[in-house]
Coordinates of C-alpha atoms in Angstrom, one line a residue:
X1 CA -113.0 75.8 233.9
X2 CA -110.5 75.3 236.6
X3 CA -107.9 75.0 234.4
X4 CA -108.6 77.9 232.6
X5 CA -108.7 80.0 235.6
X6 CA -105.3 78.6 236.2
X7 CA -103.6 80.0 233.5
X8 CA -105.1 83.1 233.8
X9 CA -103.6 83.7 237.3
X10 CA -100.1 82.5 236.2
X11 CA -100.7 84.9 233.8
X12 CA -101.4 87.8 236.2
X13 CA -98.2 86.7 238.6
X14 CA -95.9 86.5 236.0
X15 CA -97.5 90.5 235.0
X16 CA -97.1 91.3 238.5
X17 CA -93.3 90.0 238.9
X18 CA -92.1 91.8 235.6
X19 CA -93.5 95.2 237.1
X20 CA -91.3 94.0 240.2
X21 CA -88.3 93.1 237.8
X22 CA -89.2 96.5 236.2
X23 CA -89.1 98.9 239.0
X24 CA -86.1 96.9 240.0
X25 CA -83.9 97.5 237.0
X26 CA -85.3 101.1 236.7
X27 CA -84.1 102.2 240.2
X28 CA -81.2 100.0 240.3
X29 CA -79.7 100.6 236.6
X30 CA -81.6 103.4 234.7
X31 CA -81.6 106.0 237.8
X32 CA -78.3 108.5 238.0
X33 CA -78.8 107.7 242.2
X34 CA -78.4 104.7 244.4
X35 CA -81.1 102.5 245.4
X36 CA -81.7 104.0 248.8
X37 CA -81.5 107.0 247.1
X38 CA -83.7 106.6 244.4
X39 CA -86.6 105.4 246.5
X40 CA -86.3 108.2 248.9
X41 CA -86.6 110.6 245.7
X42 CA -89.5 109.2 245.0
X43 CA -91.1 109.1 248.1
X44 CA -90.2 113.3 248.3
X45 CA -91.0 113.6 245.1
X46 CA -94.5 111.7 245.0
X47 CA -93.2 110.1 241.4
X48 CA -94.9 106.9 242.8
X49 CA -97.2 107.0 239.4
X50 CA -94.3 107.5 237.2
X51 CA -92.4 105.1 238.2
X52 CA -94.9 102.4 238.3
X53 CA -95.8 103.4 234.3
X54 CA -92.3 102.9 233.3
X55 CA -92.1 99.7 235.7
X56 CA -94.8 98.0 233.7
X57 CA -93.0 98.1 230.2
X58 CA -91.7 94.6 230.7
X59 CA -95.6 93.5 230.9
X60 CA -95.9 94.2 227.0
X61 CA -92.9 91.7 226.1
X62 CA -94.0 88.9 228.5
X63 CA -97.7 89.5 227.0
X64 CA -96.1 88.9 223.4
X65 CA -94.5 85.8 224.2
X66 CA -97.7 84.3 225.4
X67 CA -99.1 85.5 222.5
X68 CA -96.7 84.3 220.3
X69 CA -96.6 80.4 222.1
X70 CA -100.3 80.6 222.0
X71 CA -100.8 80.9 225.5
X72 CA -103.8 83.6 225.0
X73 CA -105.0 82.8 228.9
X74 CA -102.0 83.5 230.3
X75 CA -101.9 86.4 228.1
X76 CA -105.4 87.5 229.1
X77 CA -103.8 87.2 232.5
X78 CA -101.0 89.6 231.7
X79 CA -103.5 91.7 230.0
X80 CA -105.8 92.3 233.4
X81 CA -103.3 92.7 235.7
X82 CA -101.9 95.9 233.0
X83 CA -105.0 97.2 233.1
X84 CA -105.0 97.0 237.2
X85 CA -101.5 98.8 237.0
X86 CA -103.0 101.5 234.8
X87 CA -105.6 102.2 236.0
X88 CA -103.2 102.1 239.6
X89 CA -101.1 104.6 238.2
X90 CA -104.4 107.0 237.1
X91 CA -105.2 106.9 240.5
X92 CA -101.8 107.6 242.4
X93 CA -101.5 110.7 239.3
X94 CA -104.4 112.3 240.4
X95 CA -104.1 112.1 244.2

């Protein structure tokens, strides 16, 4: 059993560092702004919920890897910590 809940929390770190890579290349690449800048637009802007949506594209191509090298705990991982960001960015929508 232990080993099984291993994977599954390797599962949701790696989930949890490709929303990190994400936001990271969205604000530092995709955005027309500086970094500084960006950040401080979305902080005026409250786009805090937008952001994080388009930060946790990367989750679906780590999730198909582990589901292509048969790693379906680690994908189960990656799964549940999607569905913590979703339902994350519901939240931050609505308040």
């Amino acid at each position: 059993m232990g080993a099984v809940t291993k994977e599954v929390s390797l599962g949701v770190l790696v989930a949890l560092f490709a929303t990190a890579g994400g936001f990271f290349l969205y604000v530092e690449y995709f955005s027309k702004f500086g970094f500084i800048d960006t950040l401080q637009i979305i902080r005026q802007g409250n786009l805090y919920s937008n952001v994080l949506a388009i930060a946790a594209i990367p989750n679906l191509f780590v999730f198909f890897v582990f589901i292509k090298k048969k790693q379906d705990q680690r994908a189960k991982g990656v799964l549940m910590a999607t569905i913590v960001i979703a339902l994350t960015t519901l939240i931050l929508k609505f308040i």
